[in-house]
Tab-separated table of C-alpha atoms in Angstrom:
chain	number	residue	atom	x	y	z
A	1	MET	CA	0.000	0.000	0.000
A	2	ALA	CA	1.452	3.341	-1.066
A	3	VAL	CA	2.329	5.865	1.626
A	4	PHE	CA	2.506	9.597	0.841
A	5	GLN	CA	5.723	11.088	2.203
A	6	SER	CA	8.134	13.919	1.652
A	7	LEU	CA	10.938	13.002	-0.738
A	8	PRO	CA	13.605	12.986	2.024
A	9	GLN	CA	11.437	10.586	4.055
A	10	ALA	CA	10.689	8.331	1.100
A	11	ILE	CA	14.383	7.989	0.272
A	12	SER	CA	15.698	7.593	3.821
A	13	GLU	CA	13.115	4.969	4.782
A	14	ASN	CA	13.257	2.874	1.617
A	15	LEU	CA	16.770	3.100	0.161
A	16	HIS	CA	19.741	1.847	2.151
A	17	ALA	CA	23.501	1.670	1.699
A	18	GLY	CA	24.461	-1.336	-0.412
A	19	ASP	CA	21.063	-1.659	-2.115
A	20	SER	CA	20.536	-2.398	-5.788
A	21	VAL	CA	18.398	0.380	-7.238
A	22	ALA	CA	16.870	1.136	-10.638
A	23	PHE	CA	16.125	4.779	-11.499
A	24	GLU	CA	14.119	4.229	-14.674
A	25	GLY	CA	12.636	6.460	-17.352
A	26	PHE	CA	13.375	6.487	-21.068
A	27	THR	CA	14.296	10.048	-22.206
A	28	HIS	CA	11.083	11.019	-20.411
A	29	LEU	CA	10.127	11.194	-16.736
A	30	ILE	CA	13.682	10.554	-15.524
A	31	PRO	CA	13.641	10.804	-11.689
A	32	HIS	CA	16.279	13.517	-11.237
A	33	ALA	CA	14.877	14.911	-7.982
A	34	ALA	CA	14.918	11.491	-6.332
A	35	ALA	CA	18.503	10.835	-7.420
A	36	HIS	CA	19.562	14.223	-6.039
A	37	GLU	CA	17.998	13.365	-2.692
A	38	VAL	CA	20.035	10.151	-2.599
A	39	ILE	CA	23.158	12.244	-3.185
A	40	ARG	CA	22.217	14.707	-0.429
A	41	GLN	CA	21.750	11.825	1.995
A	42	GLY	CA	25.043	10.253	0.911
A	43	ILE	CA	23.622	6.738	0.499
A	44	GLY	CA	26.501	4.742	-0.974
A	45	GLY	CA	27.706	1.317	-1.977
A	46	LEU	CA	24.879	1.158	-4.515
A	47	THR	CA	24.444	-1.153	-7.469
A	48	LEU	CA	22.749	0.970	-10.115
A	49	ILE	CA	20.544	-0.650	-12.754
A	50	ARG	CA	19.275	1.176	-15.831
A	51	MET	CA	18.661	0.585	-19.504
A	52	THR	CA	20.201	3.911	-20.536
A	53	PRO	CA	22.332	5.494	-17.794
A	54	ASP	CA	22.526	9.239	-18.311
A	55	VAL	CA	23.156	12.386	-16.275
A	56	ILE	CA	21.785	11.227	-12.905
A	57	TYR	CA	23.986	8.134	-12.991
A	58	ASP	CA	26.960	10.283	-14.000
A	59	GLN	CA	26.271	12.369	-10.895
A	60	LEU	CA	25.800	9.431	-8.525
A	61	ILE	CA	28.981	7.777	-9.820
A	62	GLY	CA	30.966	11.017	-9.644
A	63	MET	CA	29.927	11.486	-6.016
A	64	GLY	CA	31.382	8.084	-5.114
A	65	LEU	CA	28.083	6.393	-4.226
A	66	VAL	CA	28.184	3.546	-6.743
A	67	LYS	CA	30.108	0.253	-6.659
A	68	LYS	CA	28.533	-1.447	-9.689
A	69	LEU	CA	26.574	-0.513	-12.802
A	70	ILE	CA	24.264	-2.958	-14.629
A	71	PHE	CA	23.301	-1.261	-17.885
A	72	SER	CA	22.805	-1.163	-21.630
A	73	TYR	CA	24.296	1.904	-23.351
A	74	ALA	CA	25.487	4.863	-21.314
A	75	GLY	CA	25.676	8.459	-22.494
A	76	ASN	CA	24.529	12.059	-22.207
A	77	PRO	CA	21.536	11.814	-24.582
A	78	GLY	CA	22.043	13.838	-27.727
A	79	VAL	CA	25.397	15.155	-26.512
A	80	GLY	CA	28.026	12.476	-25.974
A	81	LEU	CA	29.921	10.784	-23.174
A	82	LEU	CA	29.206	10.425	-19.497
A	83	ARG	CA	32.465	11.906	-18.305
A	84	ARG	CA	32.226	10.989	-14.625
A	85	LEU	CA	31.416	7.402	-15.590
A	86	ARG	CA	34.394	7.315	-17.925
A	87	ASP	CA	36.712	8.772	-15.270
A	88	ALA	CA	35.603	6.067	-12.824
A	89	VAL	CA	36.193	3.289	-15.367
A	90	GLU	CA	39.514	4.565	-16.695
A	91	ASN	CA	41.029	6.132	-13.566
A	92	ASP	CA	39.079	4.674	-10.584
A	93	TRP	CA	37.997	8.231	-9.648
A	94	PRO	CA	36.505	8.761	-7.168
A	95	GLN	CA	36.493	4.966	-6.729
A	96	PRO	CA	36.568	1.819	-8.882
A	97	LEU	CA	33.372	0.919	-10.713
A	98	GLU	CA	32.326	-2.604	-11.680
A	99	LEU	CA	30.465	-2.882	-14.989
A	100	GLU	CA	27.933	-5.439	-16.203
A	101	GLU	CA	26.935	-4.478	-19.743
A	102	HIS	CA	23.956	-5.864	-21.645
A	103	SER	CA	21.927	-5.082	-24.735
A	104	HIS	CA	18.643	-3.179	-24.488
A	105	ALA	CA	16.781	-6.379	-25.356
A	106	ALA	CA	18.489	-8.265	-22.536
A	107	MET	CA	17.672	-5.571	-19.987
A	108	ALA	CA	14.026	-5.331	-21.049
A	109	ASN	CA	13.607	-9.088	-20.918
A	110	ALA	CA	15.418	-9.293	-17.571
A	111	TYR	CA	13.032	-6.716	-16.064
A	112	GLU	CA	10.063	-8.651	-17.469
A	113	ALA	CA	11.390	-11.837	-15.915
A	114	GLY	CA	11.945	-10.107	-12.587
A	115	ALA	CA	8.409	-8.727	-12.649
A	116	ALA	CA	7.121	-12.261	-13.248
A	117	GLY	CA	9.178	-13.651	-10.373
A	118	LEU	CA	11.343	-15.754	-12.701
A	119	PRO	CA	15.060	-16.408	-12.088
A	120	LEU	CA	16.173	-15.719	-15.652
A	121	ALA	CA	15.165	-14.284	-18.996
A	122	VAL	CA	15.410	-16.325	-22.191
A	123	PHE	CA	15.317	-14.605	-25.587
A	124	ARG	CA	16.818	-14.483	-29.063
A	125	GLY	CA	19.857	-12.250	-28.897
A	126	TYR	CA	23.633	-11.801	-28.795
A	127	LYS	CA	24.111	-13.924	-31.910
A	128	GLY	CA	27.373	-12.851	-33.526
A	129	ALA	CA	28.119	-10.480	-30.630
A	130	ASP	CA	31.180	-10.588	-28.356
A	131	LEU	CA	29.613	-9.084	-25.226
A	132	ALA	CA	29.421	-12.518	-23.578
A	133	LYS	CA	33.236	-12.591	-23.591
A	134	VAL	CA	33.334	-9.773	-21.035
A	135	ASN	CA	30.051	-10.450	-19.229
A	136	PRO	CA	29.856	-13.881	-17.557
A	137	ASN	CA	26.148	-13.310	-16.830
A	138	ILE	CA	25.334	-13.809	-20.499
A	139	LYS	CA	24.712	-17.532	-20.999
A	140	SER	CA	23.009	-19.750	-23.551
A	141	VAL	CA	20.326	-22.400	-23.127
A	142	THR	CA	18.916	-24.965	-25.500
A	143	CYS	CA	15.151	-25.022	-25.949
A	144	PRO	CA	13.918	-28.464	-24.816
A	145	PHE	CA	11.193	-28.389	-27.474
A	146	SER	CA	12.888	-27.090	-30.619
A	147	GLY	CA	16.588	-27.512	-29.888
A	148	GLU	CA	17.193	-23.822	-30.669
A	149	VAL	CA	20.060	-22.198	-28.762
A	150	LEU	CA	18.854	-19.041	-27.024
A	151	ALA	CA	20.432	-16.320	-24.904
A	152	ALA	CA	19.825	-16.261	-21.154
A	153	VAL	CA	20.525	-13.614	-18.517
A	154	PRO	CA	19.628	-13.346	-14.810
A	155	SER	CA	16.357	-11.598	-14.093
A	156	LEU	CA	16.551	-8.082	-12.680
A	157	ARG	CA	14.999	-7.791	-9.230
A	158	PRO	CA	16.292	-4.576	-7.675
A	159	ASP	CA	15.880	-3.869	-3.994
A	160	VAL	CA	14.355	-0.521	-4.965
A	161	ALA	CA	12.849	0.992	-8.117
A	162	VAL	CA	12.558	4.774	-8.425
A	163	ILE	CA	10.433	6.438	-11.105
A	164	HIS	CA	8.785	9.797	-11.840
A	165	ALA	CA	5.195	10.026	-13.092
A	166	GLN	CA	2.592	12.645	-13.923
A	167	LYS	CA	-0.064	11.881	-11.339
A	168	ALA	CA	-0.955	9.900	-8.255
A	169	SER	CA	-4.510	9.519	-7.036
A	170	LYS	CA	-5.264	10.041	-3.371
A	171	ARG	CA	-5.676	6.272	-3.117
A	172	GLY	CA	-2.073	5.865	-4.254
A	173	ASP	CA	-2.513	4.680	-7.842
A	174	VAL	CA	0.078	6.132	-10.237
A	175	LEU	CA	-0.550	7.357	-13.808
A	176	ILE	CA	2.193	7.443	-16.463
A	177	GLU	CA	1.361	9.012	-19.840
A	178	GLY	CA	3.463	9.544	-22.959
A	179	ILE	CA	6.602	7.509	-23.634
A	180	VAL	CA	6.856	4.600	-21.240
A	181	GLY	CA	10.106	2.699	-20.980
A	182	VAL	CA	10.433	-0.096	-18.429
A	183	GLN	CA	9.065	1.814	-15.431
A	184	LYS	CA	6.169	-0.605	-14.961
A	185	GLU	CA	8.412	-3.664	-15.132
A	186	ALA	CA	11.006	-2.118	-12.806
A	187	VAL	CA	8.361	-1.344	-10.178
A	188	LEU	CA	6.840	-4.818	-10.383
A	189	ALA	CA	10.276	-6.463	-10.202
A	190	ALA	CA	11.509	-4.444	-7.206
A	191	GLY	CA	11.207	-5.156	-3.526
A	192	ARG	CA	10.234	-1.517	-2.862
A	193	ALA	CA	9.102	1.267	-5.196
A	194	ILE	CA	9.450	5.035	-4.740
A	195	VAL	CA	7.477	7.286	-7.087
A	196	THR	CA	7.762	11.053	-7.424
A	197	VAL	CA	4.833	12.769	-9.161
A	198	GLU	CA	3.942	16.143	-10.592
A	199	GLU	CA	0.612	16.280	-8.766
A	200	VAL	CA	-1.801	14.374	-6.563
A	201	VAL	CA	-5.418	14.268	-7.743
A	202	GLU	CA	-8.681	12.851	-6.432
A	203	ASP	CA	-8.867	10.311	-9.240
A	204	PHE	CA	-7.835	9.936	-12.873
A	205	ALA	CA	-10.226	11.376	-15.463
A	206	GLU	CA	-10.208	10.887	-19.241
A	207	VAL	CA	-7.253	8.519	-19.172
A	208	HIS	CA	-6.038	7.380	-22.575
A	209	PRO	CA	-6.559	3.615	-22.934
A	210	ASN	CA	-2.835	3.093	-23.618
A	211	ALA	CA	-1.709	4.952	-20.493
A	212	CYS	CA	0.069	3.010	-17.766
A	213	VAL	CA	-1.554	2.853	-14.325
A	214	LEU	CA	0.352	1.299	-11.439
A	215	PRO	CA	-2.079	0.160	-8.721
A	216	HIS	CA	-1.462	1.451	-5.200
A	217	TRP	CA	-0.459	-1.996	-3.990
A	218	THR	CA	2.595	-2.015	-6.300
A	219	VAL	CA	4.018	1.209	-4.832
A	220	THR	CA	5.736	1.711	-1.473
A	221	ALA	CA	6.071	5.499	-1.252
A	222	ILE	CA	4.839	8.513	-3.222
A	223	ALA	CA	6.301	12.010	-2.987
A	224	GLN	CA	4.838	15.014	-4.783
A	225	VAL	CA	7.747	16.820	-6.455
A	226	PRO	CA	6.626	19.201	-9.233
A	227	GLY	CA	9.350	19.459	-11.849
A	228	GLY	CA	11.020	16.342	-10.458
A	229	ALA	CA	12.054	15.036	-13.880
A	230	HIS	CA	13.913	18.210	-14.943
A	231	PRO	CA	15.974	18.532	-17.129
A	232	SER	CA	14.220	15.589	-18.830
A	233	TYR	CA	10.604	16.229	-19.708
A	234	ALA	CA	7.198	15.281	-18.345
A	235	HIS	CA	4.587	14.841	-21.077
A	236	GLY	CA	1.824	17.376	-20.574
A	237	TYR	CA	3.778	19.409	-17.989
A	238	TYR	CA	7.105	20.670	-19.356
A	239	GLU	CA	9.572	20.171	-22.181
A	240	ARG	CA	13.084	18.792	-22.150
A	241	ASP	CA	15.695	21.366	-21.109
A	242	ASN	CA	18.245	20.721	-23.845
A	243	GLN	CA	20.594	23.452	-22.641
A	244	SER	CA	21.091	21.661	-19.334
A	245	TYR	CA	22.281	18.531	-21.120
A	246	LEU	CA	24.691	20.551	-23.257
A	247	ALA	CA	25.995	22.367	-20.206
A	248	TRP	CA	26.498	19.105	-18.311
A	249	ASP	CA	29.101	17.934	-20.833
A	250	GLU	CA	31.373	20.843	-19.908
A	251	ILE	CA	30.585	20.724	-16.188
A	252	ALA	CA	31.357	17.015	-15.903
A	253	ALA	CA	34.577	17.248	-17.944
A	254	ASP	CA	36.504	18.750	-15.023
A	255	ARG	CA	36.589	17.164	-11.560
A	256	GLU	CA	36.740	20.427	-9.615
A	257	ARG	CA	34.027	22.099	-11.671
A	258	PHE	CA	31.874	18.995	-11.249
A	259	GLN	CA	32.293	19.018	-7.471
A	260	ALA	CA	31.517	22.734	-7.235
A	261	TRP	CA	28.388	22.357	-9.384
A	262	MET	CA	27.165	19.436	-7.310
A	263	GLN	CA	27.672	21.405	-4.105
A	264	ASP	CA	25.720	24.415	-5.389
A	265	ASN	CA	22.973	22.651	-7.353
A	266	VAL	CA	22.435	19.377	-5.498
A	267	ILE	CA	23.902	19.316	-1.983
A	268	ALA	CA	22.717	22.839	-1.130
A	269	ALA	CA	19.424	22.504	-3.045
A	270	THR	CA	15.982	21.139	-2.114
A	271	PRO	CA	13.287	19.167	-3.950
A	272	GLU	CA	11.297	22.394	-4.259
A	273	ASP	CA	14.045	23.866	-6.443
A	274	PHE	CA	12.959	21.630	-9.327
A	275	ALA	CA	9.691	23.509	-9.787
A	276	ALA	CA	11.632	26.773	-9.880
A	277	ARG	CA	13.964	25.399	-12.564
A	278	VAL	CA	11.019	24.372	-14.736
A	279	ALA	CA	9.463	27.822	-14.284
A	280	LYS	CA	12.740	29.418	-15.371
A	281	VAL	CA	12.853	27.293	-18.540
A	282	ARG	CA	9.252	28.223	-19.363
A	283	ALA	CA	9.981	31.915	-18.839
A	284	ALA	CA	13.008	31.714	-21.137
A	285	LYS	CA	10.858	30.259	-23.911
């Protein structure tokens, strides 16, 4: 049953040092505010899981809170590298980072398997690819019915899933509209689920039939954080802040500049600052 909490409460009560955690959202509804609260609370030793690690994972890694990354493709979307991730891999700064790399198909299937309570995902994939040479968690199995050799990977069952969504009802149901990645699967696969939302409403009205609704019993904690996906976008609420992604490439390229930016914009900030950032972007347009 979902509990409504402040974001600091939701994070401190449900995410612990050493947990595996998936902050999911595909170009859209990326839970930046929640990730920043994790950084403020200094919760470390994390195993991060994500189909497309981007800026929030660059920040968590750069702040020394991550021991392992399970992922498929990593980059600053539309810009280039994740420079803090690269520094950790190449130079062990601020600490060594273990990598477990998969394809998008493997990650999606692994989340599906985790949501179904299965120990592994079986699918057609990795044929002709060399990723299995560096990832021992990529195996093959032979279909007992057809004899076909298929790829197999462990299911993903994170301790915690964190997502951002447009709305929560007062009962605790969560509505996601627009592009949906693997948020639903991540929530269903996780032991606990934290959701930040733009607004809390009495109930959902005029919901598109293809919208995703997570029932209240799949969610652990809900925090209302307007603007909580910035600089990514929230369909129906605000657009993507492209300038922030461009700026991040320069900020993250230098260790001292990165640390100063994080101090000013994350450590010394609050969840309420996200709404102000969205308002500033709207005013500029």
